[in-house]
XYZ file of C-alpha atoms in Angstrom:
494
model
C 11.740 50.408 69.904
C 14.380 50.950 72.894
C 14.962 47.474 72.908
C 15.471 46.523 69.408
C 17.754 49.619 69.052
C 19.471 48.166 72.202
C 19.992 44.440 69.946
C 21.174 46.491 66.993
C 23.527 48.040 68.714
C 25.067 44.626 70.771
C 25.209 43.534 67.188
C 27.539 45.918 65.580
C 31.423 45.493 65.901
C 33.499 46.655 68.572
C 35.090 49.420 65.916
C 31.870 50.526 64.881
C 30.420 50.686 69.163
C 33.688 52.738 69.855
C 33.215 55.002 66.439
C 29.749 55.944 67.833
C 30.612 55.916 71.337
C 33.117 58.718 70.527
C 30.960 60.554 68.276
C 28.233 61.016 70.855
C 30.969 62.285 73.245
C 32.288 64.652 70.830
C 28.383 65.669 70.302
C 28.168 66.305 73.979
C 31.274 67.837 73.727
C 30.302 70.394 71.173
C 27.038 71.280 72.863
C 28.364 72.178 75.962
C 31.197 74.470 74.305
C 29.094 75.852 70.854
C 25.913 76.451 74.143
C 28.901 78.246 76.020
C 30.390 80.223 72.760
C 26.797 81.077 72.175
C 26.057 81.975 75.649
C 28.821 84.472 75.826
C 28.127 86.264 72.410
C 25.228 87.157 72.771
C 26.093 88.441 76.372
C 28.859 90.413 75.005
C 26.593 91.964 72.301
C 23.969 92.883 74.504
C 26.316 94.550 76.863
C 27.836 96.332 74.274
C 23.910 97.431 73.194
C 23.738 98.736 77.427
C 26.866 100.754 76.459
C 25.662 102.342 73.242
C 22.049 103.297 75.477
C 23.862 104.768 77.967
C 26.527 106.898 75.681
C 23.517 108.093 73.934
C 21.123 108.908 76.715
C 24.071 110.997 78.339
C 24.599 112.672 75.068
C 20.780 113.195 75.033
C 20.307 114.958 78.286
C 21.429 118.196 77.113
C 19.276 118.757 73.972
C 16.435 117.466 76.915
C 17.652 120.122 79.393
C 17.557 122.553 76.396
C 14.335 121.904 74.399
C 12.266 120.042 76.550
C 12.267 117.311 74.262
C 14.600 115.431 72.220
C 15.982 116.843 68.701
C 18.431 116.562 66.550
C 19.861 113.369 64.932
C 18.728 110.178 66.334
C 19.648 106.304 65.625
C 17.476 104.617 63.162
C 14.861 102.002 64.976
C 15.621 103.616 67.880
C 12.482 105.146 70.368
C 12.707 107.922 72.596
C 10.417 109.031 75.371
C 10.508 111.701 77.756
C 8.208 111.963 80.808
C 7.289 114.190 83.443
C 7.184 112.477 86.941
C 7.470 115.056 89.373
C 4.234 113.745 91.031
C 4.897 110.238 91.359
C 2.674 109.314 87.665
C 4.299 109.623 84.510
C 3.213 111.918 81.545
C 4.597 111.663 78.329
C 5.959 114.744 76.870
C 5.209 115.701 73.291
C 8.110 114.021 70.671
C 9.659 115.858 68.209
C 8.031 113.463 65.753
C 5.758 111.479 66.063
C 7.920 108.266 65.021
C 10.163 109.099 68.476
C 7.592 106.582 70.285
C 6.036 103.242 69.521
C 2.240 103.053 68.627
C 1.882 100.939 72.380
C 4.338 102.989 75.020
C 3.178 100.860 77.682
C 6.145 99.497 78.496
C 7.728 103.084 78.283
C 5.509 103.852 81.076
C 5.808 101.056 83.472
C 9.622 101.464 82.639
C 9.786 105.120 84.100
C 7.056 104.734 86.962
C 10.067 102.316 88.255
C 12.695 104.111 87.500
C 10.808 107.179 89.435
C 10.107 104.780 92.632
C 14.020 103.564 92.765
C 15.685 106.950 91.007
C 18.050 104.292 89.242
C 19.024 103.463 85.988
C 16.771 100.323 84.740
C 17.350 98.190 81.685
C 14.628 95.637 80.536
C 14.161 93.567 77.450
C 10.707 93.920 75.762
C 9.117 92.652 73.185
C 6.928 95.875 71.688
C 3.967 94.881 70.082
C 4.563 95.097 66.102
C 8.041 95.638 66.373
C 9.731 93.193 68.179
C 12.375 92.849 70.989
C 14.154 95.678 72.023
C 15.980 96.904 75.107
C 14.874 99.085 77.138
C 17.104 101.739 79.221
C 15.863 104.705 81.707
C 17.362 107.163 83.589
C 16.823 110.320 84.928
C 17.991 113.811 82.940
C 17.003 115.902 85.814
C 14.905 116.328 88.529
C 11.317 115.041 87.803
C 12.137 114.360 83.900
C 12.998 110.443 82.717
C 14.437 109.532 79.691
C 13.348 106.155 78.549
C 15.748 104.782 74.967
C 14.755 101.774 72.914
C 17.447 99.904 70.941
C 16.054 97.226 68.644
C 18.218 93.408 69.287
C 17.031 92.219 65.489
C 21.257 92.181 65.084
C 22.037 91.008 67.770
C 19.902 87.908 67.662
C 20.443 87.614 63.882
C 24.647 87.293 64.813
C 23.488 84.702 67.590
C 21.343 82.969 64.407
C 24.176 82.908 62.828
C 26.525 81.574 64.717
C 24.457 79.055 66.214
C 24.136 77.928 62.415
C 27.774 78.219 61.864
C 28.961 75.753 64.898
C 25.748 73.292 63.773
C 27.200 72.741 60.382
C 30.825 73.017 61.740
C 30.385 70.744 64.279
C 28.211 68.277 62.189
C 30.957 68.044 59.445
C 33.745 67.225 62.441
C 31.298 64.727 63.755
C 30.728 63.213 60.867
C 34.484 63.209 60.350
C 34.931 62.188 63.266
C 32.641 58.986 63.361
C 33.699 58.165 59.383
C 37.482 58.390 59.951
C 37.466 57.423 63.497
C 35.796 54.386 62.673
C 38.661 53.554 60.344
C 41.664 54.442 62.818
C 39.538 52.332 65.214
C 39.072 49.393 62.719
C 42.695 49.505 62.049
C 43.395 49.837 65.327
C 41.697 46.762 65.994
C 42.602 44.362 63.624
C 45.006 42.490 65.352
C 42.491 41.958 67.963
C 40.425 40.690 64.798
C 43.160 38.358 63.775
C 43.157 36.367 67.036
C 39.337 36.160 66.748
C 40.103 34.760 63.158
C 43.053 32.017 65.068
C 40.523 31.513 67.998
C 37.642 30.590 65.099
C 40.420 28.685 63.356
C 41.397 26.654 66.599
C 37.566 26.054 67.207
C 37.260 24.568 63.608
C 40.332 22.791 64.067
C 39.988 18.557 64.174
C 41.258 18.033 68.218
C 41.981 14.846 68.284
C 45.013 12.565 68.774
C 46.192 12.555 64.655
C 45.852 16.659 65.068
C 47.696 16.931 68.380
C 49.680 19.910 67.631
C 47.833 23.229 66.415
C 49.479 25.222 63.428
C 47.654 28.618 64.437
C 49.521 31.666 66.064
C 48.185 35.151 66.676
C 51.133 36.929 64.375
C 51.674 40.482 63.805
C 53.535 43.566 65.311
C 50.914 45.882 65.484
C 48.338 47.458 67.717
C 50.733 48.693 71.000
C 52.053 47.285 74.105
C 48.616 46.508 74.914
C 47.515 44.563 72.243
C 51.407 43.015 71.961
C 50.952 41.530 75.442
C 47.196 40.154 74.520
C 49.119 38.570 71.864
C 51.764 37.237 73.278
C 49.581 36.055 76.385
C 47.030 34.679 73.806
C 49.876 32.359 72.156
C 51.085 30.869 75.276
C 47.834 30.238 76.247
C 48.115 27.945 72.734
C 51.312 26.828 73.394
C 49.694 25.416 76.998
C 46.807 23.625 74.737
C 49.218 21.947 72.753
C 51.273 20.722 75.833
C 48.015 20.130 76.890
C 46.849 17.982 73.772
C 50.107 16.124 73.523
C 50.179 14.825 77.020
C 46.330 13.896 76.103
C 47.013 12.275 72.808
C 50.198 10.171 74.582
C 47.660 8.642 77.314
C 45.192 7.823 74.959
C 47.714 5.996 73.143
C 49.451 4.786 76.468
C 46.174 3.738 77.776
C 45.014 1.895 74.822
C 47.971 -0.167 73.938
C 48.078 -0.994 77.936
C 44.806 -2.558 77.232
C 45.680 -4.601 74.188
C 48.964 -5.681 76.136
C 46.922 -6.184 78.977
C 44.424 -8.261 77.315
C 47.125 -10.166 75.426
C 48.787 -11.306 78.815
C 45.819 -12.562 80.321
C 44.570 -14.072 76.816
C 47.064 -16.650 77.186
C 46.804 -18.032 80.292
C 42.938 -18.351 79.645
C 43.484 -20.060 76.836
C 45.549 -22.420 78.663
C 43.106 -23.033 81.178
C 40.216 -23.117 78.816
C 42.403 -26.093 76.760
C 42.834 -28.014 79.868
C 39.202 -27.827 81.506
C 38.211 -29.008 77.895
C 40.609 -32.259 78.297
C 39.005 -32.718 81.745
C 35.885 -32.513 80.157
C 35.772 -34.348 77.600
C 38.065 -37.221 79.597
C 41.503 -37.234 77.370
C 43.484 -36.912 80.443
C 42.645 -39.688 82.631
C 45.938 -41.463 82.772
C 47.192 -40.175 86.476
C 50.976 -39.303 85.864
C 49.274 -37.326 82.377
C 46.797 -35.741 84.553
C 48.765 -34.841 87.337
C 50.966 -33.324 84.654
C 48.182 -31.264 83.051
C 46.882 -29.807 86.956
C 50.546 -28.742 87.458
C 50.100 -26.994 84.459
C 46.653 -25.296 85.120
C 48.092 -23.932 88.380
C 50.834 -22.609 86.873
C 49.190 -20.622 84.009
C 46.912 -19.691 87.010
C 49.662 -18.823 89.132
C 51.037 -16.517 86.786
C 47.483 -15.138 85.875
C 47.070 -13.967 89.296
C 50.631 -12.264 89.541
C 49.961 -10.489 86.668
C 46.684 -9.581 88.110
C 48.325 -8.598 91.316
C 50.803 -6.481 89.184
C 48.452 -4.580 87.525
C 46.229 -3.985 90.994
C 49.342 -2.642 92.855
C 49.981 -0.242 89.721
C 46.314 1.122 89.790
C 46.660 1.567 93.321
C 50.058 3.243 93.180
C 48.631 5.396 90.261
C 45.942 6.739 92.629
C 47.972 6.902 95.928
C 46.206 10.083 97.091
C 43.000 8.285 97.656
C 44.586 5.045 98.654
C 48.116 4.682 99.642
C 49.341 1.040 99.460
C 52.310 1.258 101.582
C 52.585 0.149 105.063
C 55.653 2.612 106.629
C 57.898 1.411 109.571
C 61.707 2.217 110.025
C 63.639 -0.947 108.185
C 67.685 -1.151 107.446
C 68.325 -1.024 104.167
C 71.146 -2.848 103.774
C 69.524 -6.131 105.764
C 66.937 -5.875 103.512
C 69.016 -6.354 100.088
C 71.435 -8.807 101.961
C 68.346 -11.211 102.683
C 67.150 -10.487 98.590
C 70.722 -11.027 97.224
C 70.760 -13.979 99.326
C 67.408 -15.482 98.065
C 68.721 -14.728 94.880
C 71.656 -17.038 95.194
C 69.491 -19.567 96.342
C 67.205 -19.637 93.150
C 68.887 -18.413 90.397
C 72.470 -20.334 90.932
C 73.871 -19.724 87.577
C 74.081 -16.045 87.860
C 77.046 -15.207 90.163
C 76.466 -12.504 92.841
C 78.692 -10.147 94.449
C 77.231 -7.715 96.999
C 76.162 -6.478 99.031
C 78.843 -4.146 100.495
C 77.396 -1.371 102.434
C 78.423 1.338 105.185
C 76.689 -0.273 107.899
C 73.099 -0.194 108.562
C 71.522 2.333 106.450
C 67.715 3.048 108.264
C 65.071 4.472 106.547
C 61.357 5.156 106.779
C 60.226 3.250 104.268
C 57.951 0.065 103.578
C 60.639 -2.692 103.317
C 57.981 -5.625 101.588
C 57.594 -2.724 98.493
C 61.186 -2.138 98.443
C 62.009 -6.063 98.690
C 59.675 -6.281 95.700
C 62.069 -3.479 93.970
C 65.363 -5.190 94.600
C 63.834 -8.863 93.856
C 62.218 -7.323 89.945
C 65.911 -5.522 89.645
C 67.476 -9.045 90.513
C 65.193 -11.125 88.601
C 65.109 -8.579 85.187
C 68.772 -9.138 85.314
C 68.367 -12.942 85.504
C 65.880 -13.252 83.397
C 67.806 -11.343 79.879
C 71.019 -12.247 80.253
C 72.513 -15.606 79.352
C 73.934 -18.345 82.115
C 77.250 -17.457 83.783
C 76.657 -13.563 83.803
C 77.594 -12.079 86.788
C 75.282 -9.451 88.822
C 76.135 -7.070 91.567
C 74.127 -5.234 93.907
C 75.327 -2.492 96.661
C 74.019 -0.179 98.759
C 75.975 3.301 99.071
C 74.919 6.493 100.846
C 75.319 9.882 98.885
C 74.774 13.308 100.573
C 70.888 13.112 100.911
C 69.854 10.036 99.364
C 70.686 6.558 100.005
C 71.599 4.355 96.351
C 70.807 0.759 95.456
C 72.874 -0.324 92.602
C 71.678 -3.356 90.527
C 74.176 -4.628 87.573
C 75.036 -7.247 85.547
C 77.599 -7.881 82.662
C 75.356 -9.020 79.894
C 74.721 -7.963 76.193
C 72.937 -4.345 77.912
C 70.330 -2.719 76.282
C 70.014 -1.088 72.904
C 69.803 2.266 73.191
C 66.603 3.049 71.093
C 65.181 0.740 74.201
C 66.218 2.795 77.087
C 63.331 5.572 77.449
C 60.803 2.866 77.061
C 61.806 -0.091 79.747
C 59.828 1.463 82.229
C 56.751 1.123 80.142
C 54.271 -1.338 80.943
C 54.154 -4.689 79.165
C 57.232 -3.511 77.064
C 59.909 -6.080 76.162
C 63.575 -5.098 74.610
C 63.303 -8.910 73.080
C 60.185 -8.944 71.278
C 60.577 -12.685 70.637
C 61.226 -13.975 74.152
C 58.474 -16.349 75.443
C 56.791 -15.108 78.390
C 57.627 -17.950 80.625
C 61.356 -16.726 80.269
C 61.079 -12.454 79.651
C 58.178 -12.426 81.709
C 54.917 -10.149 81.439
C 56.694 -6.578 81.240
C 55.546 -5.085 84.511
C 58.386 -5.606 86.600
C 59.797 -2.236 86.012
C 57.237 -0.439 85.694
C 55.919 -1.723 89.502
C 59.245 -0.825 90.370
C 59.638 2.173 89.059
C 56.409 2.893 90.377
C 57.117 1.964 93.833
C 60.395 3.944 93.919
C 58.279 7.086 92.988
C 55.534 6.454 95.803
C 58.742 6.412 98.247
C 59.741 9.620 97.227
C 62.491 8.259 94.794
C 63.608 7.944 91.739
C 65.237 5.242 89.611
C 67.343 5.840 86.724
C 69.113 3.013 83.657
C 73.050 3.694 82.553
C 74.184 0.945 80.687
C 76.231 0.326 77.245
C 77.116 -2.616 75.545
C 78.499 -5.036 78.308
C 77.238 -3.646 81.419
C 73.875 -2.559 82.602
C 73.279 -0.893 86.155
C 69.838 0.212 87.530
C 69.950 2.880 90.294
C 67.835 3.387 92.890
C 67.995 6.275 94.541
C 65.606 7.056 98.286
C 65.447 10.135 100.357
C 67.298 9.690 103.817
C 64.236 10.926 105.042
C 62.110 8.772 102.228
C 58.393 8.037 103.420
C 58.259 10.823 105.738
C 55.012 12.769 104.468
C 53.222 10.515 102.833
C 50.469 8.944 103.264
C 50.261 5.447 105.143
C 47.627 3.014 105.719
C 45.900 1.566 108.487
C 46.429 -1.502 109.503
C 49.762 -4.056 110.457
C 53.130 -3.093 109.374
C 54.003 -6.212 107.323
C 50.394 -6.114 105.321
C 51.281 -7.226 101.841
C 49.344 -5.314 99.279
C-alpha cells in the first residue's frame, strides 16, 4: 500500500507534489496552533472556574460560621459539603437539602481528609459518578470545619467542543483553499518551466541530422522570476551550443565525405593508368622496345605521382593527429638559407617564371623543422608556377615583424577569384576546375602547407586581387618551442 502510494505520488506533476507538499505543511501548521488555541482556552476557562470556587467559598464561610451549614442561595449544579475534621476523619455535616451533595461523596471525602493532613486549599478534577466532571475545591472555614464546592465543567468542555469544531472546519476550508488555489498559482507559476519541457520534447523529436543542422526551438517567454529567467536564458545557450555543435558536425561530415570522393577520384586515375598498361604487357601489344620503354616511363610516372599523393595524404593524417604523433623533427635552421636554396631550385626547374628574392635581414634562426618548412616554400613556389601562364614573375622574401618572422610568396598572374579565396586551403580543391591534373596538380599542396604552418605554431594567410597574388607565412620567433618532437635524426623525412 506504502509503496504504490509512494509510485502515485512520483507520478503526479511537480505543481500538483508542491500543492500537496504545502497543504500538509499548512495541516501541520494548523495543528500545532488550533492544539495551542485549544490548549489555552480551556486553561483560561478552567482558571476562571478556580476563581468563581474560591469567590464563592469565601462568601460561604460566613453563613458556615453562622448556621453550621450552608444556606441561602446557591449556584445551580453546584455541590456543597461541609465536614467536621477536628479528629483527623472527616464527618459530613447535615445539608440544608438534601440535593447540596452528590448521591456518591466519596470524592468529597478523600478531598477534605487531604485538605485536613496539608491545611491547604486543594483543587481536583473528578468525574462524579452519574453526573459527570466537575471540579473540585476545599478549604478550610475554621478550625476543624472544611468546606468542599463542586462546579460542574459541562461548559467549559462544551466551549472547548466547540471551538475545536470551529478551527476543524475553518482550517479544512483554508486547506482546501489552500491546496485548490495553490495548485493553480503553482501551475502558473510553473509553466514556463513546462514550456522548456515542451522545447526539450520538441528538440528530442527533432530530425538531427546534417539537412536539419540548425534547431528552430527557443524556450520564449518573460515570465516566472529571475530564477526561472536565468533557467531560460541558460537553457537557450545551452541550444545555441548544440547548434554550433551540429553545424561544425554537419560541415565534417560533408568535409569528410567529399575528401573521400576527391580522394578516391585522385587515386582512380592513376590506377586506371596502371591497370591499362599491365593489360598491354599482358596481352603483348607493347613489345616494340622504344613503344615499351615509352609505356614503363609512363607506369612510373602515374606511380610516381600515386605515391606523392599517397604521401600527401599520410603527412595530413599525421599532422591532423599531432598529439599522438608529431611528425616534425625540430633543430635550430636559418630561415633565410633555407628559402634562398628553394628559390634557387626553383630557378633551376621552372625557368620561365622569373624570380626575384630573396632579400632578407640577415640570418633569421628559428626552432623549427626546416625539411617541413622547405616543403611549404617549394608548394608556395610551385602553386604559383603551376596557375599562372609563362613569363609571370614570382617573388619571395623573408621579413621579420615584431614577434613573428614572414615569408612572402607572390606572383603577378590573373589572381584568384574571390568566391575562391576561403576555400584554397581545402583539400583536393582547384580554382580551375578544368585544369588536367598533370598541370594543376592533385589539390593538396595547400592544404599540407597550411597544415604544416599550423603544426609550427603559425599561420598562413591569401591577399590577392586581380593581378597580384601573395601568400604569407607568418612563424613565431620562438616557433616550435613547446611542441612536441619526435625521436629519432634531425633530417628524418616524414
Amino acid at each position: 500500500m506504502i509503496a504504490r502510494l509512494r509510485r502515485s505520488y512520483r507520478g503526479m506533476r511537480l505543481g500538483t507534489r508542491l500543492a500537496l507538499g504545502l497543504g500538509a505543511l499548512a495541516l501541520v501548521v494548523f495543528a500545532v496552533v488550533g492544539t495551542a488555541l485549544t490548549t489555552y482556552m480551556r486553561d483560561y476557562l478552567s482558571a476562571q472556574l478556580n476563581d468563581q470556587l474560591k469567590l464563592a467559598q469565601i462568601a460561604q464561610s460566613k453563613s458556615i460560621e453562622d448556621h453550621g451549614t450552608l444556606q441561602g442561595k446557591k449556584y445551580y449544579r453546584w455541590y456543597y459539603a461541609v465536614y467536621d475534621v477536628s479528629d483527623g476523619t472527616p464527618e459530613l455535616r447535615e445539608p440544608e437539602t438534601p440535593g447540596d451533595v452528590p448521591r456518591d461523596v466519596d470524592d468529597f471525602t478523600a478531598l477534605a481528609r487531604a485538605q485536613a493532613a496539608t491545611h491547604e486549599e486543594l483543587l481536583r478534577t473528578e468525574h462524579l459518578r452519574g453526573e459527570g466532571t466537575y471540579r473540585l475545591r476545599a478549604c478550610e472555614v475554621e478550625p476543624g470545619v472544611v468546606l468542599v464546592s463542586a462546579a460542574p465543567m459541562d461548559d467549559i468542555e462544551d466551549t472547548v467542543e466547540r471551538l475545536i469544531t470551529i478551527q476543524v472546519v475553518a482550517f479544512g476550508l483554508a486547506l482546501l483553499a489552500l491546496v485548490v488555489f495553490g495548485r493553480r498559482m503553482l501551475r502558473r507559476g510553473l509553466k514556463p518551466l513546462s514550456d522548456m519541457a515542451s522545447t526539450a520534447h520538441g528538440i528530442a523529436s527533432h530530425d538531427l541530422t546534417e539537412s536539419a543542422a540548425r534547431l528552430p526551438l527557443r524556450a520564449d517567454g518573460r515570465d516566472g522570476g529571475p530564477e526561472v529567467d536565468e533557467l531560460r536564458t541558460a537553457f537557450n545557450t545551452m541550444l545555441e551550443h548544440i547548434d554550433d555543435s551540429l553545424a561544425v558536425r554537419a560541415e565534417a561530415e560533408q568535409r569528410l565525405r567529399r575528401f573521400v570522393a576527391d580522394a578516391s577520384h585522385e587515386l582512380r586515375t592513376p590506377l586506371m593508368s596502371v591497370r591499362g598498361y599491365a593489360d598491354l604487357f599482358q596481352y603483348a601489344a607493347a613489345n616494340a622496345p622504344d613503344e615499351r620503354d615509352r609505356h614503363l616511363a609512363r607506369l612510373r610516372a602515374e606511380a610516381a605521382r600515386m605515391g606523392v599523393l599517397l604521401d600527401d595524404l599520410l603527412l595530413l593524417a599525421r599532422l591532423d593527429a599531432a598529439e599522438v604523433e608529431a611528425p616534425l623533427r625540430l633543430r635550430d635552421a636559418d630561415l633565410v638559407e633555407l628559402v634562398r636554396q628553394a628559390a634557387d631550385a626553383f630557378r633551376a626547374g621552372r625557368p620561365d617564371h622569373p624570380l626575384t628574392g630573396p632579400a632578407g635581414p640577415g640570418p633569421v634562426w628559428l626552432r623549427m623543422d626546416p625539411l617541413r618548412i622547405r616543403q611549404v616554400v617549394d608548394n608556395l613556389l610551385t602553386n604559383a608556377a603551376v596557375h599562372t601562364p609563362a613569363g609571370t614573375e614570382v617573388s619571395v622574401e623573408v621579413c621579420v615583424a615584431s614577434d613573428a618572422a614572414e615569408i612572402r610568396v607572390g606572383d603577378t598572374g590573373p589572381g584568384i577569384p574571390p568566391d575562391d579565396r576561403a576555400r584554397v586551403f581545402d583539400r583536393f580543391y582547384r580554382v580551375d576546375k578544368a585544369r588536367s591534373r598533370d598541370r594543376g596538380g592533385s589539390g593538396l599542396g595547400l592544404a599540407v602547407a597550411q597544415s604544416l604552418v599550423r603544426a609550427h605554431g603559425g599561420r598562413i594567410e591569401l591577399n590577392g586581387e586581380p593581378g597580384a597574388t601573395v601568400f604569407t607565412v607568418r612563424l613565431p620567433l620562438n616557433a616550435g618551442q613547446g611542441l612536441p618532437a619526435a625521436p629519432g635524426p634531425e633530417t628524418t623525412a616524414v
